[in-house]
PDB file of C-alpha atoms in Angstrom:
ATOM      1  CA  UNK N 233     123.913  72.398  50.200  1.00 54.00           C
ATOM      2  CA  UNK N 234     125.175  75.856  51.147  1.00 60.00           C
ATOM      3  CA  UNK N 235     128.948  76.060  51.666  1.00 68.00           C
ATOM      4  CA  UNK N 236     129.813  78.624  54.348  1.00 70.00           C
ATOM      5  CA  UNK N 237     132.447  81.313  53.836  1.00 64.00           C
ATOM      6  CA  UNK N 238     135.726  80.917  55.730  1.00 64.00           C
ATOM      7  CA  UNK N 239     134.984  81.425  59.404  1.00 62.00           C
ATOM      8  CA  UNK N 240     137.212  82.236  62.361  1.00 70.00           C
ATOM      9  CA  UNK N 241     137.056  81.204  65.993  1.00 67.00           C
ATOM     10  CA  UNK N 242     136.465  83.596  68.888  1.00 63.00           C
ATOM     11  CA  UNK N 243     139.609  85.074  70.407  1.00 73.00           C
ATOM     12  CA  UNK N 244     138.294  85.187  73.974  1.00 69.00           C
ATOM     13  CA  UNK N 245     139.649  83.602  77.129  1.00 76.00           C
ATOM     14  CA  UNK N 246     136.362  81.720  77.647  1.00 77.00           C
ATOM     15  CA  UNK N 247     136.729  79.961  74.287  1.00 76.00           C
ATOM     16  CA  UNK N 248     140.383  79.103  75.012  1.00 78.00           C
ATOM     17  CA  UNK N 249     139.317  77.658  78.362  1.00 77.00           C
ATOM     18  CA  UNK N 250     136.613  75.528  76.707  1.00 75.00           C
ATOM     19  CA  UNK N 251     139.049  74.302  74.044  1.00 79.00           C
ATOM     20  CA  UNK N 252     141.762  73.328  76.531  1.00 77.00           C
ATOM     21  CA  UNK N 253     139.619  71.968  79.363  1.00 77.00           C
ATOM     22  CA  UNK N 254     139.875  68.301  80.302  1.00 73.00           C
ATOM     23  CA  UNK N 255     136.405  68.501  81.803  1.00 75.00           C
ATOM     24  CA  UNK N 256     133.119  67.593  80.207  1.00 75.00           C
ATOM     25  CA  UNK N 257     132.375  69.412  76.926  1.00 78.00           C
ATOM     26  CA  UNK N 258     128.705  68.673  77.608  1.00 76.00           C
ATOM     27  CA  UNK N 259     128.840  70.508  80.943  1.00 76.00           C
ATOM     28  CA  UNK N 260     130.733  73.430  79.444  1.00 79.00           C
ATOM     29  CA  UNK N 261     128.180  73.815  76.670  1.00 78.00           C
ATOM     30  CA  UNK N 262     125.320  73.662  79.161  1.00 75.00           C
ATOM     31  CA  UNK N 263     127.087  76.313  81.244  1.00 76.00           C
ATOM     32  CA  UNK N 264     126.934  78.688  78.280  1.00 74.00           C
ATOM     33  CA  UNK N 265     123.244  78.930  79.201  1.00 66.00           C
ATOM     34  CA  UNK N 266     122.016  77.663  75.880  1.00 74.00           C
ATOM     35  CA  UNK N 267     119.760  74.775  74.887  1.00 85.00           C
ATOM     36  CA  UNK N 268     121.975  71.738  74.206  1.00 84.00           C
ATOM     37  CA  UNK N 269     120.786  68.922  71.947  1.00 87.00           C
ATOM     38  CA  UNK N 270     122.395  65.978  70.157  1.00 89.00           C
ATOM     39  CA  UNK N 271     121.818  64.822  66.599  1.00 92.00           C
ATOM     40  CA  UNK N 272     122.944  61.280  65.875  1.00 91.00           C
ATOM     41  CA  UNK N 273     124.505  61.214  62.391  1.00 92.00           C
ATOM     42  CA  UNK N 274     125.577  57.579  62.177  1.00 92.00           C
ATOM     43  CA  UNK N 275     126.478  54.631  64.365  1.00 92.00           C
ATOM     44  CA  UNK N 276     127.649  51.131  63.695  1.00 91.00           C
ATOM     45  CA  UNK N 277     130.586  48.765  63.470  1.00 92.00           C
ATOM     46  CA  UNK N 278     133.604  49.889  61.440  1.00 91.00           C
ATOM     47  CA  UNK N 279     136.956  48.088  61.529  1.00 90.00           C
ATOM     48  CA  UNK N 280     135.934  46.019  64.565  1.00 93.00           C
ATOM     49  CA  UNK N 281     135.003  49.195  66.497  1.00 94.00           C
ATOM     50  CA  UNK N 282     131.593  50.488  67.449  1.00 93.00           C
ATOM     51  CA  UNK N 283     131.545  54.113  66.309  1.00 94.00           C
ATOM     52  CA  UNK N 284     129.027  56.839  67.030  1.00 93.00           C
ATOM     53  CA  UNK N 285     129.046  60.093  65.056  1.00 94.00           C
ATOM     54  CA  UNK N 286     127.031  62.966  66.426  1.00 93.00           C
ATOM     55  CA  UNK N 287     126.502  66.711  66.283  1.00 93.00           C
ATOM     56  CA  UNK N 288     126.083  68.817  69.399  1.00 90.00           C
ATOM     57  CA  UNK N 289     123.803  71.804  68.907  1.00 90.00           C
ATOM     58  CA  UNK N 290     123.408  74.972  70.965  1.00 89.00           C
ATOM     59  CA  UNK N 291     120.116  76.691  70.274  1.00 87.00           C
ATOM     60  CA  UNK N 292     119.720  74.475  67.196  1.00 88.00           C
ATOM     61  CA  UNK N 293     123.119  75.491  65.736  1.00 89.00           C
ATOM     62  CA  UNK N 294     125.758  72.801  65.260  1.00 91.00           C
ATOM     63  CA  UNK N 295     128.851  73.655  67.310  1.00 91.00           C
ATOM     64  CA  UNK N 296     130.649  70.289  67.723  1.00 92.00           C
ATOM     65  CA  UNK N 297     130.858  67.209  65.542  1.00 95.00           C
ATOM     66  CA  UNK N 298     132.208  64.130  67.301  1.00 94.00           C
ATOM     67  CA  UNK N 299     133.191  60.516  66.807  1.00 95.00           C
ATOM     68  CA  UNK N 300     133.224  58.127  69.772  1.00 93.00           C
ATOM     69  CA  UNK N 301     134.898  54.793  69.141  1.00 95.00           C
ATOM     70  CA  UNK N 302     135.386  51.621  71.184  1.00 95.00           C
ATOM     71  CA  UNK N 303     136.573  48.153  70.256  1.00 95.00           C
ATOM     72  CA  UNK N 304     133.562  45.861  69.939  1.00 93.00           C
ATOM     73  CA  UNK N 305     135.097  43.709  72.699  1.00 94.00           C
ATOM     74  CA  UNK N 306     135.162  46.684  75.078  1.00 93.00           C
ATOM     75  CA  UNK N 307     131.738  45.776  76.404  1.00 91.00           C
ATOM     76  CA  UNK N 308     131.345  48.690  78.831  1.00 90.00           C
ATOM     77  CA  UNK N 309     132.024  51.403  76.235  1.00 90.00           C
ATOM     78  CA  UNK N 310     130.321  49.632  73.315  1.00 89.00           C
ATOM     79  CA  UNK N 311     127.163  49.272  75.385  1.00 87.00           C
ATOM     80  CA  UNK N 312     127.373  52.904  76.507  1.00 86.00           C
ATOM     81  CA  UNK N 313     127.616  54.098  72.884  1.00 88.00           C
ATOM     82  CA  UNK N 314     124.830  51.826  71.646  1.00 84.00           C
ATOM     83  CA  UNK N 315     122.460  53.034  74.357  1.00 81.00           C
ATOM     84  CA  UNK N 316     123.316  56.733  74.262  1.00 80.00           C
ATOM     85  CA  UNK N 317     120.884  57.608  71.429  1.00 74.00           C
ATOM     86  CA  UNK N 318     120.602  61.403  71.631  1.00 68.00           C
ATOM     87  CA  UNK N 319     122.081  61.778  75.117  1.00 72.00           C
ATOM     88  CA  UNK N 320     125.544  63.365  75.181  1.00 75.00           C
ATOM     89  CA  UNK N 321     128.025  60.683  76.264  1.00 79.00           C
ATOM     90  CA  UNK N 322     129.617  63.236  78.598  1.00 78.00           C
ATOM     91  CA  UNK N 323     126.594  62.681  80.859  1.00 73.00           C
ATOM     92  CA  UNK N 324     127.839  59.113  81.370  1.00 76.00           C
ATOM     93  CA  UNK N 325     131.607  59.623  81.233  1.00 80.00           C
ATOM     94  CA  UNK N 326     131.621  62.452  83.766  1.00 80.00           C
ATOM     95  CA  UNK N 327     128.738  61.249  85.952  1.00 77.00           C
ATOM     96  CA  UNK N 328     129.266  61.460  89.719  1.00 81.00           C
ATOM     97  CA  UNK N 329     131.021  58.327  91.023  1.00 81.00           C
ATOM     98  CA  UNK N 330     131.941  57.259  87.472  1.00 79.00           C
ATOM     99  CA  UNK N 331     134.950  54.958  87.359  1.00 86.00           C
ATOM    100  CA  UNK N 332     135.813  56.184  83.850  1.00 88.00           C
ATOM    101  CA  UNK N 333     139.017  58.193  83.664  1.00 88.00           C
ATOM    102  CA  UNK N 334     140.177  60.542  80.927  1.00 88.00           C
ATOM    103  CA  UNK N 335     143.879  60.289  80.124  1.00 89.00           C
ATOM    104  CA  UNK N 336     145.434  63.682  80.856  1.00 83.00           C
ATOM    105  CA  UNK N 337     147.252  63.813  77.485  1.00 86.00           C
ATOM    106  CA  UNK N 338     144.497  65.333  75.351  1.00 89.00           C
ATOM    107  CA  UNK N 339     145.643  66.274  71.830  1.00 91.00           C
ATOM    108  CA  UNK N 340     144.471  69.617  70.474  1.00 89.00           C
ATOM    109  CA  UNK N 341     145.314  70.807  66.986  1.00 91.00           C
ATOM    110  CA  UNK N 342     144.112  73.106  64.248  1.00 91.00           C
ATOM    111  CA  UNK N 343     143.315  70.996  61.159  1.00 94.00           C
ATOM    112  CA  UNK N 344     141.753  71.204  57.719  1.00 93.00           C
ATOM    113  CA  UNK N 345     139.254  68.737  56.272  1.00 93.00           C
ATOM    114  CA  UNK N 346     142.069  66.855  54.475  1.00 93.00           C
ATOM    115  CA  UNK N 347     143.702  66.034  57.825  1.00 94.00           C
ATOM    116  CA  UNK N 348     140.557  64.387  59.221  1.00 94.00           C
ATOM    117  CA  UNK N 349     140.521  60.663  58.506  1.00 89.00           C
ATOM    118  CA  UNK N 350     137.101  59.552  59.767  1.00 90.00           C
ATOM    119  CA  UNK N 351     134.879  59.472  56.645  1.00 88.00           C
ATOM    120  CA  UNK N 352     131.611  60.516  58.328  1.00 93.00           C
ATOM    121  CA  UNK N 353     133.281  63.544  59.921  1.00 95.00           C
ATOM    122  CA  UNK N 354     134.992  64.462  56.680  1.00 94.00           C
ATOM    123  CA  UNK N 355     131.773  64.069  54.644  1.00 94.00           C
ATOM    124  CA  UNK N 356     129.818  66.380  56.933  1.00 95.00           C
ATOM    125  CA  UNK N 357     132.548  69.034  56.906  1.00 95.00           C
ATOM    126  CA  UNK N 358     132.941  68.857  53.108  1.00 94.00           C
ATOM    127  CA  UNK N 359     129.209  69.405  52.675  1.00 93.00           C
ATOM    128  CA  UNK N 360     129.128  72.504  54.900  1.00 93.00           C
ATOM    129  CA  UNK N 361     132.543  74.189  54.752  1.00 92.00           C
ATOM    130  CA  UNK N 362     135.181  75.289  52.305  1.00 90.00           C
ATOM    131  CA  UNK N 363     138.108  72.929  51.749  1.00 89.00           C
ATOM    132  CA  UNK N 364     140.615  75.224  53.456  1.00 89.00           C
ATOM    133  CA  UNK N 365     138.454  75.991  56.507  1.00 91.00           C
ATOM    134  CA  UNK N 366     140.387  75.288  59.710  1.00 91.00           C
ATOM    135  CA  UNK N 367     138.863  73.461  62.666  1.00 93.00           C
ATOM    136  CA  UNK N 368     139.947  72.905  66.254  1.00 92.00           C
ATOM    137  CA  UNK N 369     140.163  69.158  66.835  1.00 93.00           C
ATOM    138  CA  UNK N 370     140.491  67.461  70.231  1.00 92.00           C
ATOM    139  CA  UNK N 371     141.399  63.799  70.696  1.00 94.00           C
ATOM    140  CA  UNK N 372     140.843  62.151  74.061  1.00 93.00           C
ATOM    141  CA  UNK N 373     141.124  58.670  75.468  1.00 94.00           C
ATOM    142  CA  UNK N 374     138.939  57.360  78.269  1.00 93.00           C
ATOM    143  CA  UNK N 375     139.655  54.220  80.263  1.00 94.00           C
ATOM    144  CA  UNK N 376     137.512  51.895  82.321  1.00 93.00           C
ATOM    145  CA  UNK N 377     139.461  48.991  83.752  1.00 92.00           C
ATOM    146  CA  UNK N 378     141.259  47.543  80.690  1.00 93.00           C
ATOM    147  CA  UNK N 379     138.814  49.036  78.190  1.00 94.00           C
ATOM    148  CA  UNK N 380     139.327  52.155  76.092  1.00 95.00           C
ATOM    149  CA  UNK N 381     137.107  54.713  74.366  1.00 94.00           C
ATOM    150  CA  UNK N 382     138.551  57.182  71.869  1.00 96.00           C
ATOM    151  CA  UNK N 383     136.804  60.487  71.347  1.00 94.00           C
ATOM    152  CA  UNK N 384     137.358  62.986  68.554  1.00 95.00           C
ATOM    153  CA  UNK N 385     135.642  66.345  68.963  1.00 93.00           C
ATOM    154  CA  UNK N 386     135.761  68.984  66.243  1.00 95.00           C
ATOM    155  CA  UNK N 387     134.725  72.408  67.450  1.00 92.00           C
ATOM    156  CA  UNK N 388     132.927  74.161  64.635  1.00 92.00           C
ATOM    157  CA  UNK N 389     133.605  77.864  64.033  1.00 89.00           C
ATOM    158  CA  UNK N 390     129.960  78.722  64.776  1.00 86.00           C
ATOM    159  CA  UNK N 391     131.090  78.933  68.382  1.00 78.00           C
ATOM    160  CA  UNK N 392     131.754  82.608  67.603  1.00 75.00           C
ATOM    161  CA  UNK N 393     128.038  83.282  68.056  1.00 75.00           C
ATOM    162  CA  UNK N 394     128.105  82.183  71.703  1.00 72.00           C
ATOM    163  CA  UNK N 395     131.003  84.277  73.034  1.00 67.00           C
TER     164      UNK N 395
END
């Protein structure tokens, strides 16, 4: 597999807005005017959580790798993840009249592969990027009644091509 050279992120206001927005990443990507598609990498039960790992592509280029995770007893979110297939979960989470709420405290940090603990995310990044490549990582929590969904989104440096 081809390992990419060290890449940098765009230094434009539009990218900063996308990175820091509490809105739907799906909607923001669609607003870039590109063709958005989802590739399901893996899904299943890990540590009593249903986890879904996916890649979001713009014009067939991977731009986000994500892990969505819900306790298996969180029926609403587990069912949502199991039935999402190749539909971005943002379509469900941010749907009109949705009762799902995103906690306002979204974590955003610049990380290396070593700082990413989810094995499927780490494996993908190791196969495609140099060890010291930096990535923007966002962690969000969504709530529906007493249930919780955790979302990790890693913005890949290929975003440069779209700004």
